PDB file of C-alpha atoms and ligand atoms in Angstrom:
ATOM      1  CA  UNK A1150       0.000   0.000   0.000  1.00 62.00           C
ATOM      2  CA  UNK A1151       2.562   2.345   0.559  1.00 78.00           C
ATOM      3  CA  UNK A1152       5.001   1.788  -2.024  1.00 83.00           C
ATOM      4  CA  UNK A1153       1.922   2.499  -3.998  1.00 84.00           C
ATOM      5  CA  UNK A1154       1.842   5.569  -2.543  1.00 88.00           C
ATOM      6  CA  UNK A1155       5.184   6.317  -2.962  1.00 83.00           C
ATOM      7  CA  UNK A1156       5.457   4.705  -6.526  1.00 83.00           C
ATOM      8  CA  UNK A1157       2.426   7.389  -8.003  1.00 86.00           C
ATOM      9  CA  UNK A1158       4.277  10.082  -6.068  1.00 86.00           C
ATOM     10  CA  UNK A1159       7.441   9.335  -8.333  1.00 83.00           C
ATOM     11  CA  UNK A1160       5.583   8.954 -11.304  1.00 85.00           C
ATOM     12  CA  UNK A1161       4.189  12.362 -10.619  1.00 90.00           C
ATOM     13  CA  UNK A1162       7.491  13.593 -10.602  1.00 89.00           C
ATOM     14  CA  UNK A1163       9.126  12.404 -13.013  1.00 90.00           C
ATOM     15  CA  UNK A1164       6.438  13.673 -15.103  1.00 92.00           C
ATOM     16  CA  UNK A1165       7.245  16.843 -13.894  1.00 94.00           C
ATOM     17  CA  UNK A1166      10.493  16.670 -14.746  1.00 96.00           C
ATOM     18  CA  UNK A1167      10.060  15.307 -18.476  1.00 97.00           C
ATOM     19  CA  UNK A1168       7.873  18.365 -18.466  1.00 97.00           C
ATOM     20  CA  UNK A1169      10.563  20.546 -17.373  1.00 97.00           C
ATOM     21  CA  UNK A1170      12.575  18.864 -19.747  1.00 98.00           C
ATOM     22  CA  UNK A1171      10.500  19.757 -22.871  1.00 98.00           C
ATOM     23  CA  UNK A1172      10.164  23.481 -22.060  1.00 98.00           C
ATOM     24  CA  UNK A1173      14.198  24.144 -21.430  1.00 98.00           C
ATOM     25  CA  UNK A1174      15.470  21.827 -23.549  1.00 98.00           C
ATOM     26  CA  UNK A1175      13.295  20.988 -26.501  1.00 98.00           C
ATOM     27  CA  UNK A1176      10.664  23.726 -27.061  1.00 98.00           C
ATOM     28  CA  UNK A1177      13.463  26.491 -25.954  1.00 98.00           C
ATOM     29  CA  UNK A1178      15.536  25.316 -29.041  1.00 98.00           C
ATOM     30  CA  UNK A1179      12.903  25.493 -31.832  1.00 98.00           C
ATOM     31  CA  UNK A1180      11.521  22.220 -31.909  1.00 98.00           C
ATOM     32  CA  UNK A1181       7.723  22.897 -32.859  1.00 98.00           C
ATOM     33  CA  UNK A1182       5.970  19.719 -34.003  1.00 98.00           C
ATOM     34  CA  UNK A1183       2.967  19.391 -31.312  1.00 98.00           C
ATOM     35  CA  UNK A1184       2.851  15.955 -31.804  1.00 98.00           C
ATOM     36  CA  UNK A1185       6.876  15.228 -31.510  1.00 98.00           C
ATOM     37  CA  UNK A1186       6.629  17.846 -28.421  1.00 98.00           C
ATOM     38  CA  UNK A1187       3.591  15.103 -27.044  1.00 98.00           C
ATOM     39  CA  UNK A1188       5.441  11.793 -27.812  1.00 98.00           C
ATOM     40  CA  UNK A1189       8.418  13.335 -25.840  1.00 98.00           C
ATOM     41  CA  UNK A1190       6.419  14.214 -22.925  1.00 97.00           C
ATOM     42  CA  UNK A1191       4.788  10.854 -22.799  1.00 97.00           C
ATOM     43  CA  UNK A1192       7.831   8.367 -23.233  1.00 98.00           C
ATOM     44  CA  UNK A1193       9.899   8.035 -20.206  1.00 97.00           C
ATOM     45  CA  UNK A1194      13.576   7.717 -20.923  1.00 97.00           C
ATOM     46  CA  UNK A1195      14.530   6.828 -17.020  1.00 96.00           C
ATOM     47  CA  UNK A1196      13.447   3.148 -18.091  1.00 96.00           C
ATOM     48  CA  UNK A1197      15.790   3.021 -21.209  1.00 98.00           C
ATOM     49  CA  UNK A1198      18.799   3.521 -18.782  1.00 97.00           C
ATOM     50  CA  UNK A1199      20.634   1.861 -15.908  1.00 96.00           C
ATOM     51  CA  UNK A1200      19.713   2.324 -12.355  1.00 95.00           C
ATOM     52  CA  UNK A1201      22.275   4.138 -11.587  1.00 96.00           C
ATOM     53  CA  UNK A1202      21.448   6.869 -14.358  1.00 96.00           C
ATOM     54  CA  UNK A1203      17.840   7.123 -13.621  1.00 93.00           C
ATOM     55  CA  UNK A1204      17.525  10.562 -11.554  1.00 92.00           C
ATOM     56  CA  UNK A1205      19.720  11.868 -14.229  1.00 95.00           C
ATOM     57  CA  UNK A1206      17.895  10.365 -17.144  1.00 96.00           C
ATOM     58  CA  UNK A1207      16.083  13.772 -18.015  1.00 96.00           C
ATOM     59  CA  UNK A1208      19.360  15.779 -18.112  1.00 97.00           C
ATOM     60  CA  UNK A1209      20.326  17.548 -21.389  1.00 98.00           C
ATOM     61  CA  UNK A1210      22.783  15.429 -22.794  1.00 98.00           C
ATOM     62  CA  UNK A1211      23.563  11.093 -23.752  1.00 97.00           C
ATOM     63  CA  UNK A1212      24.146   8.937 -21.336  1.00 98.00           C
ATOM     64  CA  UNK A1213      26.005   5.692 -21.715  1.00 98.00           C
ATOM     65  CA  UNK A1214      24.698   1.901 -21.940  1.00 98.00           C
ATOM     66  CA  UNK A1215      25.827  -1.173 -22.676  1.00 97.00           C
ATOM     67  CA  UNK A1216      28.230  -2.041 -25.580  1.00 96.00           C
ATOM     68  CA  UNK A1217      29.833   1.298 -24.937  1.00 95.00           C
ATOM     69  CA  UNK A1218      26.830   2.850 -27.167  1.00 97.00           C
ATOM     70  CA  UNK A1219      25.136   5.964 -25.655  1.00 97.00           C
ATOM     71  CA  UNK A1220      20.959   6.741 -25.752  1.00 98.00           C
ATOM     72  CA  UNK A1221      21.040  10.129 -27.367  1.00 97.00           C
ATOM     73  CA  UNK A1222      20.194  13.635 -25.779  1.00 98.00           C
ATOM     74  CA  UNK A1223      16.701  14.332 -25.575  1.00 98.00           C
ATOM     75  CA  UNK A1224      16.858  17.064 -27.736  1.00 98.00           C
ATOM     76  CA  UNK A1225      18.557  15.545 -30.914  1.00 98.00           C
ATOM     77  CA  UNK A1226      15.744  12.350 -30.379  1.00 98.00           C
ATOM     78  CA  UNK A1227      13.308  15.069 -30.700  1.00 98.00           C
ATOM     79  CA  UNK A1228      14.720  17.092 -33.687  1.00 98.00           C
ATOM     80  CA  UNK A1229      15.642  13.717 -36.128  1.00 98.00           C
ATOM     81  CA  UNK A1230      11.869  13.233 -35.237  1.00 98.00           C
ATOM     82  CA  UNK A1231      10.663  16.424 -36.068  1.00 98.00           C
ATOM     83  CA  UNK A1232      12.601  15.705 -39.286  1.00 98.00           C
ATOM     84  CA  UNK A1233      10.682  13.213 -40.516  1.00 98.00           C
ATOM     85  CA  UNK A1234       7.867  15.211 -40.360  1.00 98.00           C
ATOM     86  CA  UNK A1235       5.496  11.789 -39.423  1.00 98.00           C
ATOM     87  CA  UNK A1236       1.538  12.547 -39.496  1.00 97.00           C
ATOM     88  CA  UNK A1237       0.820   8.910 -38.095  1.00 96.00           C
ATOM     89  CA  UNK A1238       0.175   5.620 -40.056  1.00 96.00           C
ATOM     90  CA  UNK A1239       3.944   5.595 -41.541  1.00 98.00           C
ATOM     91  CA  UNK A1240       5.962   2.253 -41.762  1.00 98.00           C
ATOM     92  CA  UNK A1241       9.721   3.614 -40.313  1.00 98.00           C
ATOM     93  CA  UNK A1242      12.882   1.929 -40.474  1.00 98.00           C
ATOM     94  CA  UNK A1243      15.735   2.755 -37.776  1.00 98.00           C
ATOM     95  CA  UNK A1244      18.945   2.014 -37.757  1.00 98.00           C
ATOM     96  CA  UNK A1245      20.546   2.100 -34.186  1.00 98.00           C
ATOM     97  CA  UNK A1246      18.285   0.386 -31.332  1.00 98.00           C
ATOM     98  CA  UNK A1247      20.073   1.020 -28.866  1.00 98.00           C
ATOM     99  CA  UNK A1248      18.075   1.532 -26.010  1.00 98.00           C
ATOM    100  CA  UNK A1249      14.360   1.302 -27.358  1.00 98.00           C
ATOM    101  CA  UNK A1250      14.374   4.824 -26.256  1.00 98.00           C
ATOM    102  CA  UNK A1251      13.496   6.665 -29.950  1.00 98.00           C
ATOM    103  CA  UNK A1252      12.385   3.429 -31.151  1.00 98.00           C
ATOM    104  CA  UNK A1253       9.678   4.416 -28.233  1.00 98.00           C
ATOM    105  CA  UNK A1254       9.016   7.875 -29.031  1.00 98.00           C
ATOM    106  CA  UNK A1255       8.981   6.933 -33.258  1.00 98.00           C
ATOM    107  CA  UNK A1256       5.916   4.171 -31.960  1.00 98.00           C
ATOM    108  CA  UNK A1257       4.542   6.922 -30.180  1.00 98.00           C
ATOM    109  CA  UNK A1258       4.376   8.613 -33.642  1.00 97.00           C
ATOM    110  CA  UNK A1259       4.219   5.817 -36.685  1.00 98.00           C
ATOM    111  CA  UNK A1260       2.098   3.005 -37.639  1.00 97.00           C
ATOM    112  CA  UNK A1261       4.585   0.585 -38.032  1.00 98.00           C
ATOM    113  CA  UNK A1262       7.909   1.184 -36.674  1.00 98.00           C
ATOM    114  CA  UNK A1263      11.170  -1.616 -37.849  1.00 98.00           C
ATOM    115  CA  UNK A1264      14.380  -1.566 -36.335  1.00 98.00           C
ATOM    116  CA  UNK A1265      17.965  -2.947 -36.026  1.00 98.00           C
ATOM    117  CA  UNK A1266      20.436  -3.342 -33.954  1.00 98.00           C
ATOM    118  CA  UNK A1267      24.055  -4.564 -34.191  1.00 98.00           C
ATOM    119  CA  UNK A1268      24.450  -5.502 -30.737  1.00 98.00           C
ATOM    120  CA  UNK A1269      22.284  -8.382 -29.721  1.00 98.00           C
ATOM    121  CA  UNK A1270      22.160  -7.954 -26.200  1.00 98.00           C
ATOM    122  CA  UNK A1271      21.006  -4.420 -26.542  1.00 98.00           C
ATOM    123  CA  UNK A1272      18.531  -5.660 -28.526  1.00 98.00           C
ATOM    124  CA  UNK A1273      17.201  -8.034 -26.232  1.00 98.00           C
ATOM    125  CA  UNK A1274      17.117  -5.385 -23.243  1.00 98.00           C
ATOM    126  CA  UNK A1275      15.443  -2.881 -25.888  1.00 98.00           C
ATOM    127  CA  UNK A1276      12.967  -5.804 -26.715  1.00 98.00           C
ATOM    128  CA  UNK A1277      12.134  -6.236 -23.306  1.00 98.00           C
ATOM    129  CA  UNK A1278      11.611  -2.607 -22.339  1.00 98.00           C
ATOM    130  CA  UNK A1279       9.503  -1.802 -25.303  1.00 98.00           C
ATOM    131  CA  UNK A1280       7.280  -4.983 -24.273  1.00 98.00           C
ATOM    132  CA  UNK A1281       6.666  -3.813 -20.813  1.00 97.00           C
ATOM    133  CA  UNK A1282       5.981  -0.196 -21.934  1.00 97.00           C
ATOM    134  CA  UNK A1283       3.387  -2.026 -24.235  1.00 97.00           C
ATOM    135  CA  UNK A1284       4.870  -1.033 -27.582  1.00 97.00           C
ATOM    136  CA  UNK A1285       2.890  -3.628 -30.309  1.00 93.00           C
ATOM    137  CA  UNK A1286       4.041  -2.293 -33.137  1.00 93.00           C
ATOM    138  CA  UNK A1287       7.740  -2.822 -33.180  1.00 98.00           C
ATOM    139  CA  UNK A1288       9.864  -5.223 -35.201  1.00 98.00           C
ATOM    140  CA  UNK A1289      13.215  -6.072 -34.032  1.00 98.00           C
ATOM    141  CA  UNK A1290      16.344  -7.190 -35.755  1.00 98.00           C
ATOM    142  CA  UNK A1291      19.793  -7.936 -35.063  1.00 98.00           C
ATOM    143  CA  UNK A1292      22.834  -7.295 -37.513  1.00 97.00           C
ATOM    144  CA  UNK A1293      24.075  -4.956 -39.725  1.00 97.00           C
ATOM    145  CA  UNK A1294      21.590  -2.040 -40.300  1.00 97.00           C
ATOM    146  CA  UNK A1295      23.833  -0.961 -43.435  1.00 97.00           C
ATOM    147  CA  UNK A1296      22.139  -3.567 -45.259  1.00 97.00           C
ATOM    148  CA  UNK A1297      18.669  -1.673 -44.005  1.00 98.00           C
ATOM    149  CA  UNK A1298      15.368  -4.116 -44.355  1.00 98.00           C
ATOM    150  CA  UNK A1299      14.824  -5.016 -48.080  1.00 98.00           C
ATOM    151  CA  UNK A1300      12.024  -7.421 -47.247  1.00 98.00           C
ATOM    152  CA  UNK A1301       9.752  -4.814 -45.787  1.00 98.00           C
ATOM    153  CA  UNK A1302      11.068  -1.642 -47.788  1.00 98.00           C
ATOM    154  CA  UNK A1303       9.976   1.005 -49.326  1.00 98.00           C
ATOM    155  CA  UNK A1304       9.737   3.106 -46.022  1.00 98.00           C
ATOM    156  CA  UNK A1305       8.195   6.236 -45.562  1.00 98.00           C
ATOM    157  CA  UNK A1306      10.976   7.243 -43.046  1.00 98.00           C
ATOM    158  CA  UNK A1307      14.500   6.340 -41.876  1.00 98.00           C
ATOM    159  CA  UNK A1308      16.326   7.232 -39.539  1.00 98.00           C
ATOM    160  CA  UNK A1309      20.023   6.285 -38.329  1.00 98.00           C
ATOM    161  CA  UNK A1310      21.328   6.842 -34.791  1.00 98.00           C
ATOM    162  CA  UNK A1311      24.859   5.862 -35.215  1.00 97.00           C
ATOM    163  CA  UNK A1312      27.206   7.606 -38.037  1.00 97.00           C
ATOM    164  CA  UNK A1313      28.186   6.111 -41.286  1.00 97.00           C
ATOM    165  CA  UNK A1314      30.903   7.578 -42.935  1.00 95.00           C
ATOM    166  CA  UNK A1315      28.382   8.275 -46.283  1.00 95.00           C
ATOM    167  CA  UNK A1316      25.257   8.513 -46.722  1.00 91.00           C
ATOM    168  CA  UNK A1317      24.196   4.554 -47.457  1.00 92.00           C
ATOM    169  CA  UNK A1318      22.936   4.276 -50.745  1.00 95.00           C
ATOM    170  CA  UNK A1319      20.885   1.032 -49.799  1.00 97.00           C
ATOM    171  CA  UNK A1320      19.216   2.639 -47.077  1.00 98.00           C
ATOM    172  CA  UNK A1321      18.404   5.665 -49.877  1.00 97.00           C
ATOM    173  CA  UNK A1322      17.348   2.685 -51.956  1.00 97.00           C
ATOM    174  CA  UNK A1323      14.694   1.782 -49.149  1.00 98.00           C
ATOM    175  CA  UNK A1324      13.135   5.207 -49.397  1.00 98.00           C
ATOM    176  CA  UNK A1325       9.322   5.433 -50.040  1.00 98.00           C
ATOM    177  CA  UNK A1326       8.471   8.278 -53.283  1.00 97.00           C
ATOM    178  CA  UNK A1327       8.742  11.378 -50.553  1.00 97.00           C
ATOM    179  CA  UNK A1328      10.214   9.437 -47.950  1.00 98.00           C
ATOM    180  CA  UNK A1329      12.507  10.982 -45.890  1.00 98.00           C
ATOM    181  CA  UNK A1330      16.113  10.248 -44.455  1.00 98.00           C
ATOM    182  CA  UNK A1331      17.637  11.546 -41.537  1.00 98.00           C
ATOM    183  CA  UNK A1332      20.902  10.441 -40.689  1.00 98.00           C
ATOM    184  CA  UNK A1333      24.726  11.949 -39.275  1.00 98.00           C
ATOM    185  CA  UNK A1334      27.346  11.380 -41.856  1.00 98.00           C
ATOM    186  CA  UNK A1335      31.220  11.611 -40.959  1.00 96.00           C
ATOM    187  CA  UNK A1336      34.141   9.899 -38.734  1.00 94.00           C
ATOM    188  CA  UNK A1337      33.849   8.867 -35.438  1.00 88.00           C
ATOM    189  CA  UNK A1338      35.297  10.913 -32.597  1.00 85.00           C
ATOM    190  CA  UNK A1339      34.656  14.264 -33.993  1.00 87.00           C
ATOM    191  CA  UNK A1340      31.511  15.989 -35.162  1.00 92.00           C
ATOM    192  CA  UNK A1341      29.116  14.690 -38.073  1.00 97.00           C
ATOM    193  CA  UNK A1342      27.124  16.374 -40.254  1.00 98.00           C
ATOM    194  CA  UNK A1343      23.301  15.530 -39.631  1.00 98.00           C
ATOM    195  CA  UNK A1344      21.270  15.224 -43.304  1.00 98.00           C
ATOM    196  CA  UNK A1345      18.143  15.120 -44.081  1.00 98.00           C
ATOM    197  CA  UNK A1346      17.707  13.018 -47.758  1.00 98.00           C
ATOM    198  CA  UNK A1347      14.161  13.424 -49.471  1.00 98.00           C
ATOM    199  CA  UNK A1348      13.219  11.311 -51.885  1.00 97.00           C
ATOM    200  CA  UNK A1349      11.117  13.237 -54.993  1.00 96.00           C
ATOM    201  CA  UNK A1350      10.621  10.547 -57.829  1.00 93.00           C
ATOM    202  CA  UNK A1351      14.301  10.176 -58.997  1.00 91.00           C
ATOM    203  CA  UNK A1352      15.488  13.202 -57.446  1.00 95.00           C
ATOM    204  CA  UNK A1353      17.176  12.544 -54.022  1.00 96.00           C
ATOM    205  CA  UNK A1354      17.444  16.413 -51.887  1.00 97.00           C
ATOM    206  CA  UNK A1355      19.721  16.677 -49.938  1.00 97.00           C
ATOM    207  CA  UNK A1356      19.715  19.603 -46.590  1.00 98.00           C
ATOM    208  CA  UNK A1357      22.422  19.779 -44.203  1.00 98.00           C
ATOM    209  CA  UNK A1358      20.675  20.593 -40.633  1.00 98.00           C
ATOM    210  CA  UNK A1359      23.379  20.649 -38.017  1.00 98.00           C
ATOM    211  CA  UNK A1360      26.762  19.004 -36.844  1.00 97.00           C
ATOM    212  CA  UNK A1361      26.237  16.564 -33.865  1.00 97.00           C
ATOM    213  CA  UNK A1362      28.328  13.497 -32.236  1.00 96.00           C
ATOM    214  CA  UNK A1363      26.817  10.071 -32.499  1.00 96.00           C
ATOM    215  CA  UNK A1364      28.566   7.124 -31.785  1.00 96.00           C
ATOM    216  CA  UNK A1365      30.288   5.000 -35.611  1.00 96.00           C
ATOM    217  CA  UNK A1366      28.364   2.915 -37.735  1.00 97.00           C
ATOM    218  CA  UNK A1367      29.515  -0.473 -36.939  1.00 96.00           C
ATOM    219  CA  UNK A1368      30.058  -3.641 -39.395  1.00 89.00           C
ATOM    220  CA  UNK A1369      31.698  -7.059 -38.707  1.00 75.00           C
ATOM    221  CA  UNK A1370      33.985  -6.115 -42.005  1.00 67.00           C
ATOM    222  CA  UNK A1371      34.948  -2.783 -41.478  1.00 59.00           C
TER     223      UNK A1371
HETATM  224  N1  SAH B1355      18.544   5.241 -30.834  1.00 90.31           N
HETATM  225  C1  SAH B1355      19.372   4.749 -29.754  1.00 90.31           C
HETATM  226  C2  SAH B1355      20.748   5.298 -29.893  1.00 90.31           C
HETATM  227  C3  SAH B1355      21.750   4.260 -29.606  1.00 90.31           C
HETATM  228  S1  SAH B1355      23.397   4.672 -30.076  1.00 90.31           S
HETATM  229  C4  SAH B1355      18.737   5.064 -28.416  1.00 90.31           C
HETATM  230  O1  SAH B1355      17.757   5.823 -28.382  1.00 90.31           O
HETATM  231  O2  SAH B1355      19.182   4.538 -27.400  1.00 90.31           O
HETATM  232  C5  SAH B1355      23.509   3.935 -31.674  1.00 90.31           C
HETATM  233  C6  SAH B1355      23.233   2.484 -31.763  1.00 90.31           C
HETATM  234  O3  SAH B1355      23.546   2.051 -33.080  1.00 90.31           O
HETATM  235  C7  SAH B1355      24.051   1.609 -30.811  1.00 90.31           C
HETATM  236  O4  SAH B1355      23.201   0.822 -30.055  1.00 90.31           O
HETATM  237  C8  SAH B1355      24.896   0.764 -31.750  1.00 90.31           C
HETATM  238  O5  SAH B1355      25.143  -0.529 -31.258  1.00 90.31           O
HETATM  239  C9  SAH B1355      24.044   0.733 -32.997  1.00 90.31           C
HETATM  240  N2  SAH B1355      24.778   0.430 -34.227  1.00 90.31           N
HETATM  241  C10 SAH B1355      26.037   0.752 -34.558  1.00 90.31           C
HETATM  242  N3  SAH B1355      26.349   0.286 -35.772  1.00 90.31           N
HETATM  243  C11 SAH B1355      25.242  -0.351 -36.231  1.00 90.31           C
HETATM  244  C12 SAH B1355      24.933  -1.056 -37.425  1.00 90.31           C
HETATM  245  N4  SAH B1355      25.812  -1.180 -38.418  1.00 90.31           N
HETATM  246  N5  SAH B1355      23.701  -1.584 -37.540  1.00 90.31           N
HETATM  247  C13 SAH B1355      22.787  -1.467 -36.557  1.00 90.31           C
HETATM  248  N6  SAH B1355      23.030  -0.815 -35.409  1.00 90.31           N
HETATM  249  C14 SAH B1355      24.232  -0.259 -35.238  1.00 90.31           C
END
């Protein structure tokens, strides 16, 4: 009964925060898309993390997991969404599990949302997480995300959370007739430029939107 108690009390708060969170850190930088802004109020990174990381789970900024591989900061989750410019009912493909904690927010968003992951324990823990949050529509794979998911392609939207050193022209070859791309190009270590790709018949656009850090593209052969 009273761990109840205390349980809704925490809840409460850390609704609070994730509130405080979208005003200072997500809204206060231009992000705009009301329902991006909802899906990031709703979705509560503290369970995509360790337990040691959960009071700081709502801080501006990654925090590490396993495989050395970081969950990215709230704000950049919330811009590569806004980016894809999703109006619900889209089939998404993301590259870059991780923690289940975009896949989460792009579920919040999509109608069908597929996703890979190189690492298979973090996919199992994302798996896991996503189940108990009851997220249905997720698909989960292991391997090399490079190769994106030919079976179930075109895709309205992709998007890649770790950094390739070029844009990957099978994952533009997955791209839906005005699908849309957002991914960060460039070497590991320093900054990468983030792109947005949009697909218009056999014209691929290209936009640069801003340098950020993500963690390299992995492969078993590079
Ligand atoms: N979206 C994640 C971010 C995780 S960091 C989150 O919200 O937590 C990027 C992830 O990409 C890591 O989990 C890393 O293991 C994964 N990754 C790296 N190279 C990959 C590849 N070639 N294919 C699929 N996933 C890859």
């Amino acid at each position: 009964m009273f761990k109840h108690i205390l349980n809704a009390k925490i809840g409460k708060y850390q609704a609070f925060i994730r509130q405080k969170m979208l005003e200072d850190q997500i809204i206060r930088r231009g992000v705009k898309d009301g329902m991006v802004l909802e899906a990031m109020e709703k979705v509560k990174r503290h369970v995509f993390v360790d337990d040691y990381l959960k009071t700081r789970a709502y801080e501006d900024q990654p925090l590490p997991i396993a495989e050395g591989q970081t969950v990215s900061q709230p704000y950049i989750v919330a811009l590569m969404t806004e980016l894809l410019a999703l109006k619900g009912g889209e089939r998404v493909l993301e590259i870059g599990t991780g923690s289940g904690y975009q896949t989460a927010v792009l579920a919040e968003l999509a109608g069908e949302v597929y996703t890979v992951e190189f690492f298979p324990a973090l996919a199992e823990k994302a798996k896991a997480v996503l189940a108990f949050e009851s997220y249905s529509k997720i698909r989960f794979r292991t391997g090399d995300g490079a190769a994106g998911w030919p079976e179930n392609a075109p895709f309205d939207a992709i998007i890649v959370t770790c950094a390739p050193l070029e844009a990957p022209e099978t994952l533009l070859s997955q791209l839906a007739d005005k699908g849309r791309m957002v991914v960060p190009v460039g070497e590991a270590g320093g900054a990468q430029r983030l792109m947005l790709y949009t697909k218009d018949g056999a014209d691929i656009k290209e936009r640069f939107i801003t340098e950020v850090r993500f963690v390299p593209m992995l492969a078993n052969n590079r």
